[in-house]
Amino acid sequence: MVAGSSTPPPKPALCSYDTTVFDKNTTATISTVHPDIIETHILTRLDGPTLASASCASAQLRALASHEDLWTNICHSTWPSTTSQRLRHVISEFPNGSRSFFSDAFPLATRPASSRNSSENPDLPLELISAVDIYYKKELIFSKVVETETVTSWFKCSPFRVDLLDQKEAVSTRIPHPDTEDTCRDLEDDMELSWIIIDPTGKRAMNLSSQRPVSVHRHWLSGDVQVKFAAVVGGGSSGTATEVAQCGVVVTCGGSARGEMHVREVSLQVEDMDGMFLNGKDSLVILMRGLEGKRGKGKKREEERKKEFLEFLEKKERGRKRS
């Protein structure tokens, strides 16, 4: 600076950033966030129900939340069994791929497709696929996909039963062998199961599990623990009465030499109000009406399934006393 001059020195130059300034009276919205950030850093962190809710918020979110990869990853993380090559192919043929599969398999089936007479059978599939995942304390202990043909006379006339393990098979777990009834009842809080029935021809799916057990008991002689999961499915109507059936999944666990439980049996059967196990043909009718029926919103599904199971038992007991 020249001596005696009153002119102040120039200010040093500041780095310039490309910034966006919002008026204080303007409310920022999700549309101001770059789509790549929304898809990569936000939507990938959501579970299925939350992602579905987010897709209803705006047209932009609906488009971003419809990407197949998002729903494929959610299905795989929710149900590891869906990573099998066969199920990947089947799910890809659903109307909206993995999103359609999730919307079918996650919520409850609230009512059958119609109230037609039970003698009127819907079109029955040639095959059923079962996708089963069992967790203990949030850790996956068993996962399997089983394909069941439904066209033979033997299947149609025999009691319907889907077994995931052969008689000599057993799956080791970290579940401690229950020493007391209190420990046995703890399994109601620690074990979770998903059993998804899939009609590959009709491209529909339905979860038959209560997710958490509806009952747990230990056999007095063998010491094996039977953990039951159930779903009550409407079967239509007969006369003035509404028919329902119970789809029951039983997980049988036995002790090992190391003191831990082994899963020895995982099976599905369909039972009517008289306590009779239905044959293959009648079970298919029940399952198909459930597959084609309306779905719930998926909220409080565990409580609803447990309540429906208890109501089913009460109705069955009242019917037994009347007879």
PDB file of C-alpha atoms in Angstrom:
ATOM      1  CA  MET A   1       0.000   0.000   0.000  1.00  0.00           C
ATOM      2  CA  VAL A   2       1.247   3.509  -0.865  1.00  0.00           C
ATOM      3  CA  ALA A   3       2.180   5.527   2.222  1.00  0.00           C
ATOM      4  CA  GLY A   4      -0.417   8.087   3.157  1.00  0.00           C
ATOM      5  CA  SER A   5      -3.131   6.455   1.003  1.00  0.00           C
ATOM      6  CA  SER A   6      -6.577   6.018   2.587  1.00  0.00           C
ATOM      7  CA  THR A   7      -7.513   3.147   0.263  1.00  0.00           C
ATOM      8  CA  PRO A   8      -7.859  -0.126   2.236  1.00  0.00           C
ATOM      9  CA  PRO A   9      -5.956  -3.171   1.027  1.00  0.00           C
ATOM     10  CA  PRO A  10      -7.861  -5.653  -1.146  1.00  0.00           C
ATOM     11  CA  LYS A  11      -9.472  -8.622   0.708  1.00  0.00           C
ATOM     12  CA  PRO A  12      -8.013 -12.043  -0.007  1.00  0.00           C
ATOM     13  CA  ALA A  13     -10.006 -14.115  -2.506  1.00  0.00           C
ATOM     14  CA  LEU A  14     -12.267 -16.828  -0.987  1.00  0.00           C
ATOM     15  CA  CYS A  15     -12.870 -20.278  -2.449  1.00  0.00           C
ATOM     16  CA  SER A  16     -16.149 -20.363  -4.317  1.00  0.00           C
ATOM     17  CA  TYR A  17     -18.554 -23.326  -3.955  1.00  0.00           C
ATOM     18  CA  ASP A  18     -21.480 -24.109  -6.164  1.00  0.00           C
ATOM     19  CA  THR A  19     -24.230 -23.847  -3.572  1.00  0.00           C
ATOM     20  CA  THR A  20     -28.012 -23.672  -3.678  1.00  0.00           C
ATOM     21  CA  VAL A  21     -29.636 -21.065  -1.470  1.00  0.00           C
ATOM     22  CA  PHE A  22     -33.184 -21.682  -0.281  1.00  0.00           C
ATOM     23  CA  ASP A  23     -35.468 -18.897   0.743  1.00  0.00           C
ATOM     24  CA  LYS A  24     -36.238 -19.118   4.447  1.00  0.00           C
ATOM     25  CA  ASN A  25     -39.925 -19.331   3.608  1.00  0.00           C
ATOM     26  CA  THR A  26     -39.380 -22.287   1.251  1.00  0.00           C
ATOM     27  CA  THR A  27     -39.824 -25.829   2.548  1.00  0.00           C
ATOM     28  CA  ALA A  28     -37.281 -28.310   1.189  1.00  0.00           C
ATOM     29  CA  THR A  29     -38.781 -31.571  -0.147  1.00  0.00           C
ATOM     30  CA  ILE A  30     -37.443 -35.003  -1.050  1.00  0.00           C
ATOM     31  CA  SER A  31     -37.387 -33.858  -4.688  1.00  0.00           C
ATOM     32  CA  THR A  32     -34.394 -31.646  -3.877  1.00  0.00           C
ATOM     33  CA  VAL A  33     -32.309 -34.756  -3.111  1.00  0.00           C
ATOM     34  CA  HIS A  34     -30.512 -36.316  -6.060  1.00  0.00           C
ATOM     35  CA  PRO A  35     -32.258 -39.536  -7.218  1.00  0.00           C
ATOM     36  CA  ASP A  36     -29.002 -41.507  -6.998  1.00  0.00           C
ATOM     37  CA  ILE A  37     -28.687 -40.618  -3.305  1.00  0.00           C
ATOM     38  CA  ILE A  38     -32.292 -41.590  -2.621  1.00  0.00           C
ATOM     39  CA  GLU A  39     -31.957 -44.931  -4.378  1.00  0.00           C
ATOM     40  CA  THR A  40     -28.465 -45.864  -3.151  1.00  0.00           C
ATOM     41  CA  HIS A  41     -28.328 -44.479   0.382  1.00  0.00           C
ATOM     42  CA  ILE A  42     -31.954 -44.279   1.518  1.00  0.00           C
ATOM     43  CA  LEU A  43     -34.196 -46.847  -0.171  1.00  0.00           C
ATOM     44  CA  THR A  44     -31.664 -49.655   0.221  1.00  0.00           C
ATOM     45  CA  ARG A  45     -31.872 -49.239   4.009  1.00  0.00           C
ATOM     46  CA  LEU A  46     -35.638 -49.801   4.174  1.00  0.00           C
ATOM     47  CA  ASP A  47     -37.473 -53.031   4.837  1.00  0.00           C
ATOM     48  CA  GLY A  48     -40.317 -54.188   2.615  1.00  0.00           C
ATOM     49  CA  PRO A  49     -43.309 -52.550   4.361  1.00  0.00           C
ATOM     50  CA  THR A  50     -41.445 -49.247   4.760  1.00  0.00           C
ATOM     51  CA  LEU A  51     -40.353 -49.274   1.120  1.00  0.00           C
ATOM     52  CA  ALA A  52     -43.941 -49.932   0.031  1.00  0.00           C
ATOM     53  CA  SER A  53     -45.146 -47.008   2.149  1.00  0.00           C
ATOM     54  CA  ALA A  54     -42.438 -44.729   0.764  1.00  0.00           C
ATOM     55  CA  SER A  55     -43.491 -45.556  -2.791  1.00  0.00           C
ATOM     56  CA  CYS A  56     -46.927 -44.047  -2.083  1.00  0.00           C
ATOM     57  CA  ALA A  57     -45.497 -40.668  -1.059  1.00  0.00           C
ATOM     58  CA  SER A  58     -44.804 -39.255  -4.530  1.00  0.00           C
ATOM     59  CA  ALA A  59     -44.505 -40.201  -8.183  1.00  0.00           C
ATOM     60  CA  GLN A  60     -40.723 -39.841  -7.963  1.00  0.00           C
ATOM     61  CA  LEU A  61     -40.445 -42.219  -4.998  1.00  0.00           C
ATOM     62  CA  ARG A  62     -42.831 -44.661  -6.637  1.00  0.00           C
ATOM     63  CA  ALA A  63     -40.616 -44.827  -9.709  1.00  0.00           C
ATOM     64  CA  LEU A  64     -37.421 -45.220  -7.671  1.00  0.00           C
ATOM     65  CA  ALA A  65     -38.972 -47.776  -5.291  1.00  0.00           C
ATOM     66  CA  SER A  66     -40.161 -49.932  -8.191  1.00  0.00           C
ATOM     67  CA  HIS A  67     -36.684 -51.050  -9.233  1.00  0.00           C
ATOM     68  CA  GLU A  68     -36.494 -54.834  -9.280  1.00  0.00           C
ATOM     69  CA  ASP A  69     -33.092 -55.001  -7.563  1.00  0.00           C
ATOM     70  CA  LEU A  70     -34.470 -53.314  -4.438  1.00  0.00           C
ATOM     71  CA  TRP A  71     -37.266 -55.844  -4.037  1.00  0.00           C
ATOM     72  CA  THR A  72     -35.064 -58.791  -4.975  1.00  0.00           C
ATOM     73  CA  ASN A  73     -32.631 -57.882  -2.199  1.00  0.00           C
ATOM     74  CA  ILE A  74     -35.498 -57.435   0.281  1.00  0.00           C
ATOM     75  CA  CYS A  75     -36.944 -60.855  -0.601  1.00  0.00           C
ATOM     76  CA  HIS A  76     -33.540 -62.493  -0.240  1.00  0.00           C
ATOM     77  CA  SER A  77     -32.852 -60.865   3.125  1.00  0.00           C
ATOM     78  CA  THR A  78     -36.371 -61.602   4.429  1.00  0.00           C
ATOM     79  CA  TRP A  79     -36.508 -65.170   3.114  1.00  0.00           C
ATOM     80  CA  PRO A  80     -33.074 -66.690   2.319  1.00  0.00           C
ATOM     81  CA  SER A  81     -34.848 -69.612   0.625  1.00  0.00           C
ATOM     82  CA  THR A  82     -35.769 -67.283  -2.255  1.00  0.00           C
ATOM     83  CA  THR A  83     -32.129 -67.232  -3.380  1.00  0.00           C
ATOM     84  CA  SER A  84     -32.524 -70.720  -4.893  1.00  0.00           C
ATOM     85  CA  GLN A  85     -32.252 -70.837  -8.659  1.00  0.00           C
ATOM     86  CA  ARG A  86     -35.742 -72.316  -9.101  1.00  0.00           C
ATOM     87  CA  LEU A  87     -37.412 -69.627  -6.996  1.00  0.00           C
ATOM     88  CA  ARG A  88     -35.481 -66.846  -8.716  1.00  0.00           C
ATOM     89  CA  HIS A  89     -36.956 -68.008 -12.006  1.00  0.00           C
ATOM     90  CA  VAL A  90     -40.491 -68.436 -10.610  1.00  0.00           C
ATOM     91  CA  ILE A  91     -40.479 -65.019  -8.910  1.00  0.00           C
ATOM     92  CA  SER A  92     -39.207 -63.337 -12.074  1.00  0.00           C
ATOM     93  CA  GLU A  93     -42.424 -64.421 -13.814  1.00  0.00           C
ATOM     94  CA  PHE A  94     -44.732 -62.787 -11.240  1.00  0.00           C
ATOM     95  CA  PRO A  95     -46.581 -59.731 -12.670  1.00  0.00           C
ATOM     96  CA  ASN A  96     -44.173 -57.244 -11.030  1.00  0.00           C
ATOM     97  CA  GLY A  97     -41.411 -59.663 -10.145  1.00  0.00           C
ATOM     98  CA  SER A  98     -40.070 -59.581  -6.602  1.00  0.00           C
ATOM     99  CA  ARG A  99     -42.379 -56.741  -5.579  1.00  0.00           C
ATOM    100  CA  SER A 100     -45.464 -58.826  -6.433  1.00  0.00           C
ATOM    101  CA  PHE A 101     -44.010 -61.804  -4.598  1.00  0.00           C
ATOM    102  CA  PHE A 102     -43.342 -59.739  -1.471  1.00  0.00           C
ATOM    103  CA  SER A 103     -46.833 -58.209  -1.478  1.00  0.00           C
ATOM    104  CA  ASP A 104     -48.300 -61.723  -1.682  1.00  0.00           C
ATOM    105  CA  ALA A 105     -46.046 -63.486   0.818  1.00  0.00           C
ATOM    106  CA  PHE A 106     -45.527 -60.922   3.578  1.00  0.00           C
ATOM    107  CA  PRO A 107     -49.056 -59.975   4.743  1.00  0.00           C
ATOM    108  CA  LEU A 108     -51.870 -62.167   5.960  1.00  0.00           C
ATOM    109  CA  ALA A 109     -54.412 -63.748   3.653  1.00  0.00           C
ATOM    110  CA  THR A 110     -57.544 -62.288   5.248  1.00  0.00           C
ATOM    111  CA  ARG A 111     -60.322 -64.102   3.400  1.00  0.00           C
ATOM    112  CA  PRO A 112     -60.782 -66.623   0.568  1.00  0.00           C
ATOM    113  CA  ALA A 113     -61.293 -65.600  -3.014  1.00  0.00           C
ATOM    114  CA  SER A 114     -65.031 -66.287  -2.967  1.00  0.00           C
ATOM    115  CA  SER A 115     -67.846 -67.741  -0.914  1.00  0.00           C
ATOM    116  CA  ARG A 116     -68.814 -70.369  -3.438  1.00  0.00           C
ATOM    117  CA  ASN A 117     -69.925 -73.790  -2.268  1.00  0.00           C
ATOM    118  CA  SER A 118     -67.112 -76.076  -1.211  1.00  0.00           C
ATOM    119  CA  SER A 119     -68.084 -78.592  -3.898  1.00  0.00           C
ATOM    120  CA  GLU A 120     -67.128 -76.079  -6.588  1.00  0.00           C
ATOM    121  CA  ASN A 121     -63.378 -76.436  -6.985  1.00  0.00           C
ATOM    122  CA  PRO A 122     -61.130 -73.729  -8.380  1.00  0.00           C
ATOM    123  CA  ASP A 123     -58.511 -74.591 -10.985  1.00  0.00           C
ATOM    124  CA  LEU A 124     -55.899 -76.619  -9.151  1.00  0.00           C
ATOM    125  CA  PRO A 125     -52.163 -76.251  -9.848  1.00  0.00           C
ATOM    126  CA  LEU A 126     -49.990 -79.066 -11.113  1.00  0.00           C
ATOM    127  CA  GLU A 127     -47.338 -78.258  -8.546  1.00  0.00           C
ATOM    128  CA  LEU A 128     -46.805 -76.439  -5.258  1.00  0.00           C
ATOM    129  CA  ILE A 129     -43.520 -74.999  -4.055  1.00  0.00           C
ATOM    130  CA  SER A 130     -42.748 -74.543  -0.360  1.00  0.00           C
ATOM    131  CA  ALA A 131     -40.105 -71.997   0.663  1.00  0.00           C
ATOM    132  CA  VAL A 132     -39.274 -72.394   4.364  1.00  0.00           C
ATOM    133  CA  ASP A 133     -36.950 -70.433   6.656  1.00  0.00           C
ATOM    134  CA  ILE A 134     -36.503 -70.989  10.403  1.00  0.00           C
ATOM    135  CA  TYR A 135     -34.707 -68.606  12.752  1.00  0.00           C
ATOM    136  CA  TYR A 136     -33.621 -68.915  16.354  1.00  0.00           C
ATOM    137  CA  LYS A 137     -32.750 -65.645  18.103  1.00  0.00           C
ATOM    138  CA  LYS A 138     -32.674 -63.945  14.682  1.00  0.00           C
ATOM    139  CA  GLU A 139     -30.074 -66.442  13.400  1.00  0.00           C
ATOM    140  CA  LEU A 140     -30.985 -68.627  10.425  1.00  0.00           C
ATOM    141  CA  ILE A 141     -30.892 -72.305  11.422  1.00  0.00           C
ATOM    142  CA  PHE A 142     -32.779 -73.918   8.536  1.00  0.00           C
ATOM    143  CA  SER A 143     -33.762 -72.991   4.995  1.00  0.00           C
ATOM    144  CA  LYS A 144     -35.166 -75.214   2.268  1.00  0.00           C
ATOM    145  CA  VAL A 145     -37.250 -75.244  -0.907  1.00  0.00           C
ATOM    146  CA  VAL A 146     -39.459 -78.272  -1.625  1.00  0.00           C
ATOM    147  CA  GLU A 147     -41.450 -78.967  -4.783  1.00  0.00           C
ATOM    148  CA  THR A 148     -44.635 -81.042  -4.462  1.00  0.00           C
ATOM    149  CA  GLU A 149     -46.446 -82.508  -7.460  1.00  0.00           C
ATOM    150  CA  THR A 150     -50.214 -82.532  -7.143  1.00  0.00           C
ATOM    151  CA  VAL A 151     -51.522 -84.499 -10.125  1.00  0.00           C
ATOM    152  CA  THR A 152     -51.301 -88.160  -9.089  1.00  0.00           C
ATOM    153  CA  SER A 153     -54.240 -90.070  -7.666  1.00  0.00           C
ATOM    154  CA  TRP A 154     -52.096 -90.981  -4.660  1.00  0.00           C
ATOM    155  CA  PHE A 155     -51.574 -87.304  -3.795  1.00  0.00           C
ATOM    156  CA  LYS A 156     -55.241 -86.390  -4.225  1.00  0.00           C
ATOM    157  CA  CYS A 157     -56.558 -89.233  -2.070  1.00  0.00           C
ATOM    158  CA  SER A 158     -53.874 -89.425   0.637  1.00  0.00           C
ATOM    159  CA  PRO A 159     -53.695 -87.104   3.659  1.00  0.00           C
ATOM    160  CA  PHE A 160     -51.967 -83.899   2.590  1.00  0.00           C
ATOM    161  CA  ARG A 161     -48.544 -83.596   4.200  1.00  0.00           C
ATOM    162  CA  VAL A 162     -45.356 -81.830   3.135  1.00  0.00           C
ATOM    163  CA  ASP A 163     -42.191 -83.039   4.901  1.00  0.00           C
ATOM    164  CA  LEU A 164     -38.957 -81.117   4.583  1.00  0.00           C
ATOM    165  CA  LEU A 165     -36.700 -83.738   6.171  1.00  0.00           C
ATOM    166  CA  ASP A 166     -36.343 -87.473   5.651  1.00  0.00           C
ATOM    167  CA  GLN A 167     -36.637 -89.753   8.651  1.00  0.00           C
ATOM    168  CA  LYS A 168     -32.868 -90.111   9.017  1.00  0.00           C
ATOM    169  CA  GLU A 169     -32.112 -86.419   8.472  1.00  0.00           C
ATOM    170  CA  ALA A 170     -31.428 -83.964  11.286  1.00  0.00           C
ATOM    171  CA  VAL A 171     -30.266 -80.368  11.319  1.00  0.00           C
ATOM    172  CA  SER A 172     -27.941 -79.310  14.114  1.00  0.00           C
ATOM    173  CA  THR A 173     -28.687 -76.032  15.906  1.00  0.00           C
ATOM    174  CA  ARG A 174     -27.394 -73.918  18.759  1.00  0.00           C
ATOM    175  CA  ILE A 175     -30.676 -74.248  20.628  1.00  0.00           C
ATOM    176  CA  PRO A 176     -30.018 -75.538  24.154  1.00  0.00           C
ATOM    177  CA  HIS A 177     -32.038 -78.566  25.184  1.00  0.00           C
ATOM    178  CA  PRO A 178     -34.845 -77.357  27.473  1.00  0.00           C
ATOM    179  CA  ASP A 179     -34.494 -78.675  31.018  1.00  0.00           C
ATOM    180  CA  THR A 180     -37.685 -77.140  32.383  1.00  0.00           C
ATOM    181  CA  GLU A 181     -41.088 -76.154  31.088  1.00  0.00           C
ATOM    182  CA  ASP A 182     -40.111 -72.502  31.503  1.00  0.00           C
ATOM    183  CA  THR A 183     -37.163 -73.012  29.180  1.00  0.00           C
ATOM    184  CA  CYS A 184     -39.434 -74.807  26.750  1.00  0.00           C
ATOM    185  CA  ARG A 185     -41.842 -71.886  26.682  1.00  0.00           C
ATOM    186  CA  ASP A 186     -38.960 -69.532  25.932  1.00  0.00           C
ATOM    187  CA  LEU A 187     -38.944 -70.960  22.409  1.00  0.00           C
ATOM    188  CA  GLU A 188     -42.148 -69.032  21.799  1.00  0.00           C
ATOM    189  CA  ASP A 189     -40.076 -65.854  21.917  1.00  0.00           C
ATOM    190  CA  ASP A 190     -36.886 -67.132  20.281  1.00  0.00           C
ATOM    191  CA  MET A 191     -38.006 -69.188  17.272  1.00  0.00           C
ATOM    192  CA  GLU A 192     -39.511 -67.770  14.075  1.00  0.00           C
ATOM    193  CA  LEU A 193     -40.678 -69.581  10.955  1.00  0.00           C
ATOM    194  CA  SER A 194     -41.843 -68.589   7.490  1.00  0.00           C
ATOM    195  CA  TRP A 195     -43.569 -71.121   5.224  1.00  0.00           C
ATOM    196  CA  ILE A 196     -44.487 -69.670   1.847  1.00  0.00           C
ATOM    197  CA  ILE A 197     -46.683 -71.729  -0.473  1.00  0.00           C
ATOM    198  CA  ILE A 198     -46.208 -70.791  -4.138  1.00  0.00           C
ATOM    199  CA  ASP A 199     -48.329 -71.636  -7.149  1.00  0.00           C
ATOM    200  CA  PRO A 200     -45.825 -71.273 -10.023  1.00  0.00           C
ATOM    201  CA  THR A 201     -48.524 -71.544 -12.681  1.00  0.00           C
ATOM    202  CA  GLY A 202     -50.910 -68.989 -11.196  1.00  0.00           C
ATOM    203  CA  LYS A 203     -47.982 -66.816 -10.060  1.00  0.00           C
ATOM    204  CA  ARG A 204     -49.321 -66.336  -6.529  1.00  0.00           C
ATOM    205  CA  ALA A 205     -47.816 -66.874  -3.077  1.00  0.00           C
ATOM    206  CA  MET A 206     -49.095 -67.010   0.503  1.00  0.00           C
ATOM    207  CA  ASN A 207     -47.339 -67.247   3.875  1.00  0.00           C
ATOM    208  CA  LEU A 208     -48.915 -69.964   5.990  1.00  0.00           C
ATOM    209  CA  SER A 209     -46.973 -69.312   9.169  1.00  0.00           C
ATOM    210  CA  SER A 210     -47.860 -67.397  12.310  1.00  0.00           C
ATOM    211  CA  GLN A 211     -44.173 -66.356  12.237  1.00  0.00           C
ATOM    212  CA  ARG A 212     -43.897 -67.075  15.968  1.00  0.00           C
ATOM    213  CA  PRO A 213     -45.145 -70.296  17.603  1.00  0.00           C
ATOM    214  CA  VAL A 214     -48.756 -70.662  18.661  1.00  0.00           C
ATOM    215  CA  SER A 215     -47.835 -73.519  20.996  1.00  0.00           C
ATOM    216  CA  VAL A 216     -44.751 -75.309  22.342  1.00  0.00           C
ATOM    217  CA  HIS A 217     -44.754 -78.552  24.303  1.00  0.00           C
ATOM    218  CA  ARG A 218     -42.373 -81.375  25.170  1.00  0.00           C
ATOM    219  CA  HIS A 219     -43.275 -85.016  24.752  1.00  0.00           C
ATOM    220  CA  TRP A 220     -43.417 -86.638  28.170  1.00  0.00           C
ATOM    221  CA  LEU A 221     -41.683 -89.848  27.015  1.00  0.00           C
ATOM    222  CA  SER A 222     -39.205 -88.993  24.247  1.00  0.00           C
ATOM    223  CA  GLY A 223     -38.341 -85.507  25.497  1.00  0.00           C
ATOM    224  CA  ASP A 224     -38.702 -84.132  21.945  1.00  0.00           C
ATOM    225  CA  VAL A 225     -40.027 -80.597  21.731  1.00  0.00           C
ATOM    226  CA  GLN A 226     -42.776 -79.813  19.231  1.00  0.00           C
ATOM    227  CA  VAL A 227     -43.045 -76.181  18.175  1.00  0.00           C
ATOM    228  CA  LYS A 228     -46.231 -75.389  16.273  1.00  0.00           C
ATOM    229  CA  PHE A 229     -46.913 -72.551  13.866  1.00  0.00           C
ATOM    230  CA  ALA A 230     -50.335 -72.114  12.291  1.00  0.00           C
ATOM    231  CA  ALA A 231     -52.545 -70.097   9.990  1.00  0.00           C
ATOM    232  CA  VAL A 232     -56.325 -70.312   9.805  1.00  0.00           C
ATOM    233  CA  VAL A 233     -57.397 -70.058   6.179  1.00  0.00           C
ATOM    234  CA  GLY A 234     -60.956 -69.507   4.978  1.00  0.00           C
ATOM    235  CA  GLY A 235     -62.191 -72.238   2.705  1.00  0.00           C
ATOM    236  CA  GLY A 236     -65.411 -70.709   1.393  1.00  0.00           C
ATOM    237  CA  SER A 237     -68.901 -71.542   2.623  1.00  0.00           C
ATOM    238  CA  SER A 238     -71.088 -74.562   2.872  1.00  0.00           C
ATOM    239  CA  GLY A 239     -74.774 -73.806   3.362  1.00  0.00           C
ATOM    240  CA  THR A 240     -75.092 -71.128   6.033  1.00  0.00           C
ATOM    241  CA  ALA A 241     -71.785 -71.942   7.752  1.00  0.00           C
ATOM    242  CA  THR A 242     -68.407 -70.521   6.845  1.00  0.00           C
ATOM    243  CA  GLU A 243     -65.707 -73.162   6.555  1.00  0.00           C
ATOM    244  CA  VAL A 244     -62.208 -72.587   7.828  1.00  0.00           C
ATOM    245  CA  ALA A 245     -59.185 -74.842   8.000  1.00  0.00           C
ATOM    246  CA  GLN A 246     -55.985 -74.754   9.973  1.00  0.00           C
ATOM    247  CA  CYS A 247     -52.670 -74.975   8.149  1.00  0.00           C
ATOM    248  CA  GLY A 248     -50.358 -76.281  10.847  1.00  0.00           C
ATOM    249  CA  VAL A 249     -46.570 -76.444  10.707  1.00  0.00           C
ATOM    250  CA  VAL A 250     -44.849 -78.608  13.326  1.00  0.00           C
ATOM    251  CA  VAL A 251     -41.117 -78.345  14.011  1.00  0.00           C
ATOM    252  CA  THR A 252     -39.879 -81.299  16.074  1.00  0.00           C
ATOM    253  CA  CYS A 253     -36.586 -80.848  17.900  1.00  0.00           C
ATOM    254  CA  GLY A 254     -34.703 -83.577  19.745  1.00  0.00           C
ATOM    255  CA  GLY A 255     -31.674 -83.558  21.978  1.00  0.00           C
ATOM    256  CA  SER A 256     -28.143 -84.482  20.911  1.00  0.00           C
ATOM    257  CA  ALA A 257     -25.136 -85.925  22.746  1.00  0.00           C
ATOM    258  CA  ARG A 258     -23.696 -82.422  23.032  1.00  0.00           C
ATOM    259  CA  GLY A 259     -26.804 -81.164  24.795  1.00  0.00           C
ATOM    260  CA  GLU A 260     -28.074 -79.066  21.907  1.00  0.00           C
ATOM    261  CA  MET A 261     -31.267 -79.501  19.930  1.00  0.00           C
ATOM    262  CA  HIS A 262     -31.446 -81.030  16.450  1.00  0.00           C
ATOM    263  CA  VAL A 263     -34.347 -80.280  14.099  1.00  0.00           C
ATOM    264  CA  ARG A 264     -35.686 -83.712  13.185  1.00  0.00           C
ATOM    265  CA  GLU A 265     -38.956 -82.924  11.479  1.00  0.00           C
ATOM    266  CA  VAL A 266     -40.621 -79.981   9.742  1.00  0.00           C
ATOM    267  CA  SER A 267     -44.031 -80.755   8.288  1.00  0.00           C
ATOM    268  CA  LEU A 268     -47.197 -79.058   7.042  1.00  0.00           C
ATOM    269  CA  GLN A 269     -50.747 -80.441   7.241  1.00  0.00           C
ATOM    270  CA  VAL A 270     -54.236 -79.009   6.755  1.00  0.00           C
ATOM    271  CA  GLU A 271     -56.893 -79.735   9.402  1.00  0.00           C
ATOM    272  CA  ASP A 272     -60.637 -79.100   9.278  1.00  0.00           C
ATOM    273  CA  MET A 273     -63.014 -78.065  12.067  1.00  0.00           C
ATOM    274  CA  ASP A 274     -63.655 -81.708  12.947  1.00  0.00           C
ATOM    275  CA  GLY A 275     -59.980 -82.309  13.670  1.00  0.00           C
ATOM    276  CA  MET A 276     -59.509 -84.386  10.510  1.00  0.00           C
ATOM    277  CA  PHE A 277     -56.470 -83.948   8.292  1.00  0.00           C
ATOM    278  CA  LEU A 278     -57.602 -83.192   4.743  1.00  0.00           C
ATOM    279  CA  ASN A 279     -56.475 -85.160   1.718  1.00  0.00           C
ATOM    280  CA  GLY A 280     -54.423 -83.656  -1.068  1.00  0.00           C
ATOM    281  CA  LYS A 281     -57.332 -82.595  -3.266  1.00  0.00           C
ATOM    282  CA  ASP A 282     -59.329 -80.904  -0.498  1.00  0.00           C
ATOM    283  CA  SER A 283     -56.213 -79.226   0.867  1.00  0.00           C
ATOM    284  CA  LEU A 284     -55.440 -77.814  -2.579  1.00  0.00           C
ATOM    285  CA  VAL A 285     -58.921 -76.309  -2.753  1.00  0.00           C
ATOM    286  CA  ILE A 286     -58.368 -74.546   0.570  1.00  0.00           C
ATOM    287  CA  LEU A 287     -54.897 -73.358  -0.387  1.00  0.00           C
ATOM    288  CA  MET A 288     -55.965 -72.088  -3.801  1.00  0.00           C
ATOM    289  CA  ARG A 289     -58.774 -69.982  -2.350  1.00  0.00           C
ATOM    290  CA  GLY A 290     -56.282 -68.536   0.097  1.00  0.00           C
ATOM    291  CA  LEU A 291     -53.790 -67.806  -2.669  1.00  0.00           C
ATOM    292  CA  GLU A 292     -56.428 -66.031  -4.729  1.00  0.00           C
ATOM    293  CA  GLY A 293     -57.962 -64.190  -1.780  1.00  0.00           C
ATOM    294  CA  LYS A 294     -57.464 -60.727  -0.359  1.00  0.00           C
ATOM    295  CA  ARG A 295     -54.465 -59.767   1.722  1.00  0.00           C
ATOM    296  CA  GLY A 296     -54.181 -57.802   4.936  1.00  0.00           C
ATOM    297  CA  LYS A 297     -51.800 -54.941   5.587  1.00  0.00           C
ATOM    298  CA  GLY A 298     -49.246 -57.060   7.392  1.00  0.00           C
ATOM    299  CA  LYS A 299     -49.603 -55.160  10.676  1.00  0.00           C
ATOM    300  CA  LYS A 300     -49.796 -57.146  13.905  1.00  0.00           C
ATOM    301  CA  ARG A 301     -49.841 -60.334  11.878  1.00  0.00           C
ATOM    302  CA  GLU A 302     -48.382 -62.429  14.706  1.00  0.00           C
ATOM    303  CA  GLU A 303     -51.099 -61.365  17.149  1.00  0.00           C
ATOM    304  CA  GLU A 304     -53.801 -61.899  14.529  1.00  0.00           C
ATOM    305  CA  ARG A 305     -52.602 -65.392  13.667  1.00  0.00           C
ATOM    306  CA  LYS A 306     -52.397 -66.396  17.334  1.00  0.00           C
ATOM    307  CA  LYS A 307     -55.909 -65.039  17.959  1.00  0.00           C
ATOM    308  CA  GLU A 308     -57.309 -66.856  14.922  1.00  0.00           C
ATOM    309  CA  PHE A 309     -55.647 -70.083  16.057  1.00  0.00           C
ATOM    310  CA  LEU A 310     -57.200 -69.860  19.537  1.00  0.00           C
ATOM    311  CA  GLU A 311     -60.617 -69.081  18.055  1.00  0.00           C
ATOM    312  CA  PHE A 312     -60.264 -72.093  15.757  1.00  0.00           C
ATOM    313  CA  LEU A 313     -59.537 -74.323  18.758  1.00  0.00           C
ATOM    314  CA  GLU A 314     -62.564 -72.937  20.629  1.00  0.00           C
ATOM    315  CA  LYS A 315     -64.898 -73.548  17.686  1.00  0.00           C
ATOM    316  CA  LYS A 316     -63.527 -77.050  17.224  1.00  0.00           C
ATOM    317  CA  GLU A 317     -64.077 -77.787  20.920  1.00  0.00           C
ATOM    318  CA  ARG A 318     -67.650 -76.462  20.806  1.00  0.00           C
ATOM    319  CA  GLY A 319     -68.336 -78.633  17.786  1.00  0.00           C
ATOM    320  CA  ARG A 320     -66.889 -81.659  19.560  1.00  0.00           C
ATOM    321  CA  LYS A 321     -69.130 -81.105  22.588  1.00  0.00           C
ATOM    322  CA  ARG A 322     -72.240 -80.725  20.440  1.00  0.00           C
ATOM    323  CA  SER A 323     -71.501 -84.018  18.735  1.00  0.00           C
TER     324      SER A 323
END
